[in-house]
XYZ file of C-alpha atoms in Angstrom:
755
model
C -19.218 41.739 35.598
C -20.406 40.062 39.220
C -18.736 36.814 37.818
C -15.539 38.938 37.287
C -15.166 40.349 40.474
C -17.088 38.688 43.164
C -14.490 36.607 44.752
C -11.472 39.160 44.517
C -10.251 41.257 47.173
C -9.859 45.142 46.991
C -6.220 45.058 45.645
C -7.043 42.787 42.958
C -9.947 44.509 41.805
C -8.005 47.584 41.199
C -5.612 45.621 39.176
C -8.687 43.746 37.059
C -10.471 47.169 36.559
C -7.373 49.547 35.797
C -8.296 51.902 33.443
C -4.963 51.703 31.553
C -1.705 52.753 31.029
C 1.117 50.920 32.396
C 0.625 48.790 35.403
C 3.170 47.105 37.688
C 1.538 43.952 39.901
C 3.794 43.327 42.623
C 2.160 39.831 42.872
C 3.711 37.955 46.478
C 4.031 34.210 46.272
C 0.472 32.702 46.381
C -1.404 35.717 46.002
C -3.522 34.766 42.853
C -2.104 36.610 40.157
C -3.067 34.302 37.323
C -6.442 34.606 38.914
C -6.221 38.438 38.222
C -4.332 38.310 35.055
C -7.328 36.165 33.638
C -10.237 38.357 35.175
C -8.346 41.468 33.745
C -8.126 39.630 30.163
C -11.876 38.667 30.592
C -12.499 42.218 31.532
C -11.197 43.814 29.074
C -13.400 41.865 26.082
C -16.558 41.709 28.040
C -16.867 45.044 29.739
C -14.591 46.835 27.754
C -15.102 45.481 24.286
C -12.101 44.881 23.152
C -11.105 42.313 20.573
C -9.579 39.102 21.672
C -7.412 39.415 18.565
C -6.341 42.845 19.974
C -5.373 41.218 23.233
C -1.724 39.422 24.125
C -1.130 37.702 27.099
C 2.570 36.361 27.617
C 4.244 33.732 30.608
C 7.197 31.525 30.831
C 5.983 27.927 30.736
C 3.340 25.892 28.410
C 1.541 24.444 31.701
C 1.246 28.377 33.018
C 0.040 29.501 29.372
C -2.648 26.992 28.911
C -3.580 27.267 32.657
C -4.376 31.016 31.856
C -6.136 30.412 28.712
C -8.586 27.583 30.258
C -9.671 30.177 32.687
C -9.928 32.969 30.705
C -11.985 30.722 27.973
C -14.135 29.598 31.014
C -15.286 33.225 31.349
C -14.960 34.272 27.361
C -15.217 30.894 25.210
C -12.984 32.302 22.121
C -10.639 30.057 20.554
C -8.522 32.979 19.020
C -7.151 34.511 22.380
C -3.278 34.813 22.140
C -2.253 33.521 25.764
C 1.603 31.774 25.100
C 5.136 31.892 25.953
C 7.239 34.383 24.873
C 8.866 31.308 22.306
C 5.762 30.178 21.442
C 4.298 33.623 20.360
C 7.725 34.231 18.805
C 7.311 31.200 16.667
C 3.811 32.081 15.454
C 4.554 35.601 14.630
C 8.115 34.479 12.771
C 5.923 31.773 10.578
C 4.205 34.680 9.299
C 6.929 37.245 8.827
C 9.897 34.665 7.828
C 10.622 36.216 4.469
C 10.879 39.839 6.089
C 14.221 38.209 7.200
C 15.291 35.875 4.159
C 14.103 32.653 6.517
C 11.944 29.691 5.524
C 8.509 29.821 7.090
C 9.124 25.865 7.829
C 12.222 26.701 9.746
C 12.734 23.870 12.692
C 13.247 24.713 16.271
C 16.306 22.856 17.399
C 16.465 22.178 21.595
C 19.288 21.765 23.381
C 20.099 18.391 22.452
C 20.187 19.273 18.580
C 22.070 22.362 19.085
C 24.657 20.255 20.739
C 24.480 17.996 17.687
C 24.644 20.529 15.201
C 27.541 22.263 17.245
C 29.491 18.820 17.226
C 29.465 18.610 13.357
C 30.662 22.173 13.206
C 33.582 21.490 15.646
C 34.295 18.456 13.416
C 34.582 20.311 10.379
C 36.625 23.326 12.090
C 39.175 20.270 12.334
C 39.425 21.648 16.247
C 40.071 19.124 19.060
C 36.655 17.638 20.268
C 37.887 16.834 23.626
C 39.001 20.267 24.461
C 35.817 22.113 22.447
C 32.850 20.534 24.112
C 29.680 20.956 22.445
C 27.774 21.171 25.464
C 29.479 24.094 27.536
C 29.875 25.953 23.982
C 26.127 25.876 23.498
C 25.500 27.365 27.022
C 28.091 29.927 26.142
C 26.158 30.932 23.011
C 22.965 30.932 24.674
C 23.952 32.957 27.401
C 25.930 35.494 24.659
C 21.833 35.673 22.668
C 20.323 36.403 25.997
C 22.619 39.497 26.088
C 21.552 40.515 22.643
C 25.332 39.593 21.144
C 25.193 38.830 17.551
C 27.654 36.056 16.092
C 31.239 36.725 16.583
C 30.417 39.965 18.236
C 32.891 41.010 20.737
C 32.518 41.337 24.403
C 35.040 41.975 27.394
C 34.277 38.298 27.775
C 35.397 37.099 24.344
C 37.675 39.336 23.172
C 41.082 37.272 23.304
C 38.989 34.091 22.372
C 39.382 33.762 18.641
C 38.409 29.896 18.540
C 35.102 30.609 20.415
C 33.912 33.427 18.247
C 34.871 31.235 14.985
C 32.767 28.415 16.316
C 29.945 30.853 17.082
C 30.115 32.177 13.442
C 30.035 28.745 11.687
C 27.320 27.498 14.311
C 25.221 30.389 12.863
C 26.080 29.674 9.815
C 25.185 26.494 9.440
C 21.806 26.801 11.551
C 20.908 29.545 8.416
C 21.462 26.929 6.099
C 19.777 24.132 7.984
C 16.762 26.326 8.258
C 16.664 25.776 11.981
C 16.247 28.456 14.871
C 17.668 27.496 18.467
C 15.221 28.417 21.361
C 17.274 31.791 21.649
C 17.124 32.694 18.100
C 13.329 32.537 18.361
C 13.725 35.953 20.486
C 16.458 37.336 18.733
C 14.930 37.235 15.196
C 11.846 38.749 16.418
C 13.247 41.489 18.174
C 15.431 41.745 14.589
C 12.175 42.052 12.837
C 10.852 44.612 15.280
C 13.901 46.656 14.995
C 14.747 46.472 11.357
C 11.776 46.229 9.766
C 9.716 49.268 11.406
C 6.899 48.422 9.215
C 6.436 44.704 10.766
C 6.946 46.354 14.276
C 4.601 48.687 13.992
C 1.756 46.249 12.739
C 1.991 44.238 15.890
C 2.406 47.045 18.189
C -1.076 48.754 16.764
C -2.342 45.342 16.774
C -2.245 44.419 20.270
C -4.304 47.396 22.296
C -3.414 45.345 25.468
C -0.060 43.518 26.522
C 0.026 41.501 29.656
C 3.364 39.834 30.744
C 3.338 37.167 33.480
C 6.579 36.848 35.684
C 7.981 40.018 34.575
C 10.837 39.543 37.069
C 12.405 36.533 34.615
C 12.645 38.336 31.764
C 15.440 39.198 29.663
C 17.413 41.887 28.092
C 16.061 40.267 24.636
C 12.063 39.757 25.967
C 12.551 43.458 27.780
C 13.069 44.993 24.243
C 10.381 42.588 22.589
C 7.753 43.655 25.265
C 8.790 47.317 24.900
C 8.080 47.239 21.267
C 4.644 45.669 21.460
C 3.462 47.727 23.961
C 5.074 50.969 22.072
C 1.946 52.594 20.472
C -1.096 52.247 22.951
C 0.872 51.726 26.330
C -1.609 49.683 27.935
C 1.590 47.558 29.307
C 0.575 45.539 32.255
C 3.536 43.322 33.880
C 3.220 40.873 37.034
C 5.835 39.830 39.059
C 7.622 39.586 41.884
C 11.422 40.703 42.667
C 11.686 38.404 45.619
C 11.370 35.517 43.046
C 13.711 36.401 40.649
C 15.860 33.426 40.452
C 17.160 32.874 36.957
C 20.132 35.419 37.036
C 22.210 32.699 35.812
C 20.658 32.405 32.245
C 20.060 36.220 31.800
C 17.170 37.121 33.639
C 17.781 40.615 34.489
C 15.818 41.967 37.852
C 16.368 45.430 37.038
C 13.473 45.235 34.489
C 10.678 45.112 37.124
C 12.795 47.400 39.726
C 13.157 49.980 36.609
C 9.678 49.366 35.688
C 8.440 52.815 36.629
C 10.982 54.691 35.473
C 10.952 52.797 31.903
C 7.033 53.301 31.465
C 6.350 56.380 33.527
C 4.359 57.369 34.422
C 3.021 54.096 35.604
C 0.320 52.643 38.610
C 2.059 50.106 41.289
C -0.100 48.141 42.946
C 0.647 45.073 45.459
C -1.056 41.819 46.298
C -0.122 40.551 49.274
C -2.945 38.491 50.587
C -1.460 34.815 50.625
C -4.346 32.180 50.319
C -1.484 29.213 49.732
C 0.427 28.892 52.989
C -0.198 28.857 56.938
C 1.008 32.010 58.685
C 4.258 29.904 60.278
C 5.426 29.718 56.733
C 4.830 33.351 55.221
C 6.246 34.729 58.537
C 9.104 32.498 58.265
C 9.978 33.660 54.365
C 9.387 37.008 55.355
C 11.583 37.566 57.822
C 14.440 35.526 55.416
C 13.826 37.994 52.252
C 13.888 40.849 54.115
C 17.713 40.387 54.572
C 17.861 41.182 50.490
C 18.451 44.877 49.550
C 17.612 44.145 45.754
C 13.469 44.328 46.193
C 10.571 46.413 46.676
C 9.110 46.463 49.784
C 5.458 44.274 50.415
C 4.878 42.212 53.424
C 2.756 38.768 52.533
C -0.417 38.310 55.145
C -2.940 35.959 55.239
C -6.053 34.987 57.183
C -5.146 31.566 57.608
C -4.457 29.700 61.336
C -0.536 30.361 61.928
C -0.405 26.315 61.255
C 2.503 23.832 62.489
C 5.913 25.247 63.282
C 8.617 24.656 60.346
C 10.565 21.504 61.491
C 14.646 21.769 61.036
C 16.088 18.373 60.667
C 19.699 18.051 61.243
C 21.521 14.601 60.222
C 24.793 13.380 60.129
C 25.548 12.861 56.683
C 23.600 12.435 53.042
C 22.451 8.643 53.993
C 21.226 9.827 57.324
C 19.236 13.114 55.922
C 17.473 11.094 53.402
C 16.808 8.114 55.959
C 15.211 11.069 58.032
C 13.094 12.648 55.431
C 11.879 9.167 53.993
C 10.499 8.392 57.972
C 9.033 11.967 58.196
C 7.352 11.081 54.801
C 5.921 7.710 56.487
C 5.070 10.058 59.398
C 2.959 12.187 57.023
C 0.943 9.448 55.808
C -0.221 7.929 58.819
C -1.390 11.476 60.222
C 1.124 13.109 62.381
C -0.149 14.243 65.931
C -3.640 12.913 65.025
C -4.183 15.266 62.128
C -4.641 14.260 58.396
C -3.032 11.730 56.587
C -0.739 13.041 53.337
C -1.047 11.289 50.514
C 1.991 10.593 48.230
C 1.326 13.156 45.500
C 0.972 16.061 48.067
C 4.712 16.013 49.077
C 7.983 17.351 47.621
C 11.885 17.254 48.320
C 13.355 20.606 46.861
C 17.248 20.556 46.663
C 19.650 23.083 45.532
C 22.177 20.721 43.524
C 20.764 17.419 41.346
C 24.022 15.663 43.115
C 21.888 15.372 46.248
C 18.713 13.829 44.390
C 20.804 10.576 44.305
C 20.706 9.750 47.917
C 17.215 10.350 48.536
C 16.232 8.016 45.878
C 18.305 5.479 47.479
C 16.047 5.873 50.850
C 12.793 6.056 49.023
C 13.667 2.755 46.616
C 14.881 1.198 49.691
C 11.652 2.239 51.838
C 9.391 1.224 49.045
C 8.130 4.918 48.842
C 6.894 5.695 45.141
C 8.466 9.094 43.855
C 9.060 11.049 40.589
C 11.798 12.927 39.114
C 10.589 16.373 37.529
C 13.358 17.581 34.979
C 14.508 13.805 34.738
C 14.355 12.204 30.795
C 11.953 14.101 30.038
C 9.143 12.605 27.446
C 10.170 14.463 24.401
C 13.767 13.529 25.263
C 13.408 9.970 24.860
C 15.301 8.104 22.522
C 11.933 6.838 20.612
C 10.214 10.295 20.600
C 12.967 12.363 18.983
C 13.272 9.575 16.225
C 9.648 9.579 15.064
C 9.592 13.102 15.563
C 12.824 13.799 13.050
C 10.968 12.275 10.307
C 7.973 15.187 10.690
C 10.545 17.672 10.908
C 12.511 16.325 7.694
C 9.359 16.165 5.751
C 8.219 20.138 7.109
C 11.951 21.539 6.667
C 13.732 19.375 4.250
C 16.855 21.434 5.449
C 17.110 20.119 8.365
C 20.669 17.943 8.519
C 20.225 17.169 12.416
C 17.220 15.416 11.870
C 18.404 13.717 8.601
C 21.170 12.710 9.988
C 19.020 10.877 13.107
C 16.625 9.144 10.918
C 18.818 8.136 8.028
C 19.747 4.690 9.173
C 16.695 4.215 11.654
C 15.470 1.871 11.410
C 18.103 0.353 10.581
C 18.799 0.077 6.234
C 22.267 -0.572 5.358
C 23.567 3.355 5.400
C 26.112 3.305 7.833
C 28.351 5.801 9.363
C 30.983 6.020 6.508
C 28.036 6.058 4.158
C 27.007 9.629 5.838
C 30.472 10.717 6.531
C 31.070 10.766 2.555
C 27.390 12.275 2.090
C 28.404 15.042 4.418
C 31.475 15.742 2.381
C 29.660 15.737 -0.857
C 27.000 17.834 0.764
C 29.634 20.674 2.042
C 31.286 20.275 -1.291
C 28.124 21.291 -3.308
C 26.804 23.573 -0.661
C 23.721 21.682 -0.084
C 21.632 20.517 2.302
C 22.275 16.222 3.062
C 18.767 15.671 1.872
C 19.092 17.388 -1.172
C 22.910 15.970 -1.760
C 21.579 12.353 -1.343
C 18.694 13.118 -4.235
C 20.712 13.747 -6.372
C 21.421 10.611 -8.843
C 25.409 11.193 -9.825
C 26.150 11.735 -6.212
C 24.442 8.053 -5.300
C 26.517 6.869 -7.826
C 29.199 7.572 -6.372
C 28.611 4.925 -3.854
C 28.609 1.122 -3.706
C 25.285 -0.554 -4.802
C 24.216 -1.839 -1.432
C 24.366 1.496 0.198
C 23.043 3.541 -3.122
C 19.875 1.006 -2.877
C 19.813 1.744 0.678
C 19.513 5.451 -0.064
C 17.351 5.275 -2.673
C 14.653 3.399 -0.611
C 15.055 5.677 2.226
C 14.279 8.856 -0.073
C 11.325 6.764 -1.470
C 9.690 6.764 2.169
C 10.323 10.600 2.367
C 8.916 10.809 -0.859
C 5.707 9.069 -0.121
C 5.441 10.830 3.378
C 5.382 14.334 2.037
C 1.840 14.791 1.123
C 0.982 14.278 5.207
C 2.808 17.667 5.993
C 0.200 19.952 5.365
C -2.576 17.933 7.214
C -3.271 16.506 10.985
C -0.496 15.953 13.480
C -1.877 12.459 14.280
C -2.533 11.265 10.629
C 1.233 12.173 9.659
C 2.840 10.383 12.971
C 0.346 7.292 11.967
C 1.806 7.404 8.501
C 5.583 7.575 9.768
C 4.993 4.935 11.858
C 3.509 2.466 8.934
C 6.071 3.419 6.402
C 9.519 3.263 8.730
C 7.626 0.086 10.905
C 9.163 2.017 13.668
C 6.626 0.004 16.144
C 8.300 -3.173 15.264
C 11.757 -1.674 15.251
C 10.964 -1.223 18.698
C 10.652 -4.849 19.760
C 13.993 -6.003 17.831
C 16.151 -3.575 19.936
C 17.884 -5.732 22.465
C 17.888 -3.609 25.739
C 14.630 -4.929 27.041
C 13.011 -1.245 26.895
C 10.719 -1.995 24.158
C 7.131 -2.024 25.760
C 7.820 1.265 27.262
C 9.389 2.484 24.010
C 5.951 1.006 22.346
C 4.095 3.136 25.176
C 5.674 6.360 24.797
C 4.965 6.131 20.701
C 1.601 5.308 21.268
C 1.372 8.417 23.851
C 3.061 10.469 21.195
C 0.274 9.669 18.644
C -2.408 10.483 21.382
C -0.578 14.130 22.044
C -0.934 14.495 18.754
C -4.759 13.949 18.414
C -4.919 15.845 21.287
C -3.498 18.798 19.716
C -5.527 18.367 16.223
C -8.723 18.854 18.408
C -7.325 22.060 20.454
C -5.896 23.426 16.965
C -7.469 22.330 13.713
C -5.522 24.591 11.574
C -2.060 24.247 13.066
C -1.482 20.584 11.031
C 2.171 19.372 11.570
C 4.311 22.204 11.684
C 2.225 24.308 14.805
C 2.216 20.491 16.537
C 5.895 20.418 15.821
C 6.384 24.081 17.339
C 4.358 22.870 20.455
C 6.355 19.913 21.066
C 9.937 21.441 20.548
C 8.906 24.017 23.324
C 7.776 22.098 26.120
C 9.887 22.677 29.322
C 10.716 20.617 32.315
C 7.794 21.080 34.218
C 5.018 20.806 31.463
C 4.419 17.516 31.753
C 4.408 16.762 35.357
C 1.689 14.370 35.510
C -1.347 15.751 38.145
C -2.918 13.434 40.671
C 0.140 10.528 40.227
C 0.712 9.229 43.547
C 4.023 9.715 43.878
C 6.265 12.019 46.158
C 7.939 14.747 43.750
C 11.657 15.340 43.604
C 12.948 18.191 41.671
C 15.550 20.908 42.161
C 14.534 24.697 43.478
C 14.599 26.309 40.308
C 12.244 23.616 38.935
C 10.204 24.090 41.556
C 9.005 27.610 40.722
C 5.196 28.010 39.992
C 4.438 24.859 41.912
C 2.747 24.068 45.105
C 2.690 20.954 47.563
C 0.886 20.607 51.128
C 4.094 19.373 52.635
C 7.246 20.304 51.172
C 11.114 18.867 52.309
C 14.094 21.020 51.331
C 17.523 19.291 51.360
C 20.738 20.234 51.688
C 20.388 23.607 53.765
C 24.279 24.208 54.230
C 26.782 26.882 53.732
C 28.506 26.125 50.193
C 25.222 24.729 48.877
C 22.575 27.112 49.881
C 23.818 29.481 49.717
C 25.832 27.722 46.818
C 29.520 28.463 46.753
C 29.762 29.397 43.450
C 26.759 31.623 42.899
C 28.401 33.415 45.853
C 31.558 33.803 44.348
C 30.987 34.304 40.595
C 28.361 37.084 41.393
C 29.599 40.508 42.738
C 28.499 42.993 44.954
C 26.149 40.510 47.073
C 23.920 40.108 43.601
C 24.687 36.092 44.073
C 24.050 36.087 47.701
C 20.740 37.631 46.994
C 19.507 35.303 44.533
C 20.585 32.323 46.634
C 18.235 33.811 49.403
C 15.425 34.138 46.653
C 15.747 30.510 45.867
C 15.066 29.700 49.269
C 12.259 31.916 49.602
C 10.463 30.243 46.921
C 11.231 27.268 48.346
C 9.378 28.294 51.456
C 6.532 29.515 49.345
C 5.878 26.580 47.565
C 4.605 24.756 50.974
C 0.744 25.103 51.930
C 0.750 23.320 55.361
C 3.986 21.603 56.518
C 7.572 22.412 55.916
C 10.916 20.395 56.696
C 14.202 22.338 56.310
C 17.233 19.925 56.428
C 20.791 19.965 56.620
C 23.889 17.601 57.408
C 26.823 18.106 59.482
C 28.949 15.664 56.523
C 28.092 16.004 52.885
C 30.247 13.916 50.192
C 29.950 15.305 46.232
C 30.657 13.799 43.171
C 30.801 10.218 43.742
C 34.577 10.536 45.250
C 35.352 9.860 48.887
C 38.085 9.745 50.493
C 40.370 11.995 48.475
C 39.672 15.657 50.164
C 36.066 16.137 48.387
C 34.114 15.998 51.881
C 31.800 19.220 52.271
C 31.724 20.663 55.851
C 30.216 23.821 55.291
C 27.741 23.795 58.049
C 24.389 24.846 58.815
C 23.067 27.426 56.178
C 23.477 31.263 57.606
C 19.729 31.395 56.004
C 18.529 28.963 58.812
C 19.619 31.987 61.284
C 17.329 34.323 59.731
C 14.465 32.392 60.551
C 12.813 33.668 64.200
C 13.335 30.675 66.498
C 9.880 30.898 67.745
C 8.836 29.734 64.199
C 11.032 26.622 64.366
C 10.960 23.163 66.058
C 14.728 21.636 65.821
C 15.566 18.324 65.690
C 18.689 17.078 65.905
C 20.552 13.505 65.612
C 23.177 11.534 67.285
C 22.597 8.141 65.732
C 21.862 6.547 62.638
C 18.913 4.466 62.992
C 19.338 2.482 59.984
C 22.683 1.625 61.213
C 21.953 0.761 65.173
C 21.468 -2.648 64.495
C 25.211 -3.625 63.148
C 26.311 -0.604 65.686
C 24.948 -2.726 68.716
C 26.389 -6.040 66.955
C 29.971 -4.378 67.162
C 29.332 -2.794 70.477
C 28.929 -6.442 71.856
C 32.588 -7.027 70.724
C 34.236 -4.182 71.511
C 35.807 -3.444 75.082
C 35.059 -1.107 76.638
C 32.332 0.422 75.203
C 31.329 2.887 72.748
C 29.233 5.892 73.021
C 28.011 7.355 70.069
C 28.778 11.394 70.942
C 30.409 12.826 67.906
C 31.250 16.599 68.206
C 31.220 19.239 65.145
C 34.250 18.553 63.251
C 37.258 20.875 62.381
C 37.651 21.832 59.147
C 40.219 19.474 58.219
C 41.979 16.855 59.851
C 45.887 16.627 58.600
C 47.613 13.878 60.862
C 51.423 14.695 61.533
C 53.761 11.565 61.994
C 52.289 8.470 63.083
C 54.314 7.334 66.428
C 56.012 3.963 64.216
C 56.128 3.668 60.759
C 56.666 -0.151 61.000
C 53.597 -1.821 61.913
C 49.594 -1.444 61.819
C 49.251 -1.214 66.114
C 49.782 2.330 66.993
C 47.969 5.186 66.822
C 48.267 8.431 64.351
C 49.187 11.821 65.967
C 45.591 12.703 65.484
C 44.600 10.442 68.287
C 43.264 7.305 66.053
C 44.390 3.596 66.570
C 43.167 0.195 65.579
C 39.943 -0.523 67.525
C 38.373 2.641 67.311
C 34.844 3.909 66.042
C 34.962 6.333 63.411
C 32.468 8.126 61.231
C 33.298 8.930 57.661
C 31.256 11.790 55.509
C 30.321 9.083 52.928
C 30.985 5.411 54.242
C 29.317 6.247 57.621
C 29.947 4.543 61.145
C 33.219 1.809 60.798
C 36.030 0.309 62.972
C 39.753 1.050 62.473
C 41.286 -2.406 61.932
C 44.715 -1.250 61.079
C 47.037 2.229 60.658
C 49.926 2.002 58.257
C 52.405 4.428 57.261
C 53.357 8.108 58.778
C 53.090 11.794 57.885
C 51.080 12.265 54.825
C 51.359 8.559 53.644
C 49.667 7.248 56.844
C 46.756 4.764 56.056
C 44.037 3.077 58.079
C 42.025 0.070 56.880
C 38.288 0.480 58.240
C 35.704 -2.370 57.996
C 32.523 -0.172 57.378
C 28.626 -1.696 57.186
C 27.818 -2.410 53.937
C 30.488 -0.820 52.078
C 32.964 -3.488 53.638
C 36.698 -2.726 54.295
C 38.129 0.561 52.716
C 42.271 1.533 52.735
C 41.741 5.417 53.444
C 44.530 8.074 53.364
C 44.215 9.637 56.519
C 45.429 12.981 55.226
C 41.859 13.086 52.912
C 40.023 10.662 54.684
C 38.760 13.510 57.449
C 37.973 10.634 59.723
C 35.951 11.921 63.068
C 36.927 9.600 65.935
C 33.703 8.479 67.967
C 34.217 9.028 71.971
C 35.094 5.753 74.154
C 34.122 5.428 77.658
C 35.733 2.865 79.873
């Protein structure tokens, strides 16, 4: 008992020793909630004598589940612990109980890419316009409906008049059933279906799990809430841990009411607040608390710390996104040298967060140009790479011969002479016979209808699949190696003419190593268990530890992580809070979730925090066409007490100074770079003359003027032509060269000239 409780504070001890019944842990950021949950699990087993098989702990990422499991095993070395994500737990139960739903236990789990491929086939078979009905948006829409618990084709107010979408959704569900495949959302829906329609199965698991613990409860959606309620129905020993102030996934179905209404839903319930923060300095915590207190949809708690105040937060104002990126790089270099005589920060101790992915582009370029190593979390993930999906598709087809998506992926990989025309004809035959593609190809009378060359290639593929079947019920490493040997996939990587062969071969070898690691950890999991695990890997699960690189990621991806030094870029109205999020969610809920998102970003920082915004920012890579965003400084920055901030405002762009100075030497009169905050728009009226390029517009611009453009930066006007809405300026920019811009949309701001 002493080893379980010795380093816990009073509130943490109370949570670990809670006698039973519903318990809500309101756990603030950095309050040691993982420690509390793992110690409670250990206490239940060691002090209460609860069998590990009768405890289930659920969280949201594989990384968090592994950490939780490892911590428990340090105290209770049992390999039969149920510590997993919602989706992993669902897959595990469904493998055992699938027959109750008429589902094959060998079902394949489709990721987002596979879902898209399946939807493309459905849209093609329905003879719909593929340019109008795109698989990506339709897949997201289907996922959103599933998270709300809607069945395929079931109407709600949003889809009541959208017959074509409902038709696609029903056809998608039918094709998934034929392929014995489930997407991520299906895993939860099918588990809920078993619990609700097969009471005996539901009661079996409710009786089995005497204690149910759910982490990150504020992120649960309607389906996860109902699953949790079923699991805790008999014993009612439900412990949930979460923070309403960190609920940031409403856009994908998370329902904040699940945690706000816990005391009503599971009355009588005990509520304990974990408010002692062990992560951040006092200044960072005070800033976070000041921001989040502007929200109304929350449960009151006050983060506190025994840490020193620490450095003040730095508010960085920049002229544009390029200036912002270079300013952040300069600060990173300062951190590396040890600012103010303090400690030096390594690259892997620094992270840059942003609200939208497009902000990443300028940051990447500045880091690259400066030679600062970096990595992008949620870039092209390991298990999304071409070579990894190819090799795993062989295993998936072996485990589930009805998996048409995997069949189509590897039937001609490596190339064996089975072209698109052959696959198209085979698909037609499969549809006519009502069979999966592999079984259709296996029919000799079907192959007889193909030319001799195609027939020979199909028979070669069938032999490979048949030879590999023996490995499906054995270790994953052995099966993967057999696939590589039978297909000569490593040699195939070397034959690809894109220069990526070495990286591909390295990735394939890493895949085999990951299978070996899985076999050692789960000796009875075999191929199917390994496939389930790799199918459910999330964006940050493979974020390598200790790599000497600055980390770039979205604020949503940053949840659950922490770094000694954090930069948050793009803190402008329209970006943070994001305009669309505020507009699409009524009643202020969108604005409050945006504030929670910033709160999450702030509380990821342990020691240093930099808050950055730009006066000008261009989006979508199209400039001079009215897309320059001028939202101004985020309202959220005004919610941070000024005493916690050091403001750094910039009037020059140092990376452009040498060019500007050379321009100044050529100009008369001289130029000072005092730029005022621009108005919302600039719409020139008529030029004083429409015949030449030597006059000024009504907006005061003319040849020789030095101007700032939101993307191209500082430049000098060479010529003005046209009049009214057709007025154009030819501007010579440094680096970007000469550009002709329509003044009505270019939003040029003149730099003041002095005689």
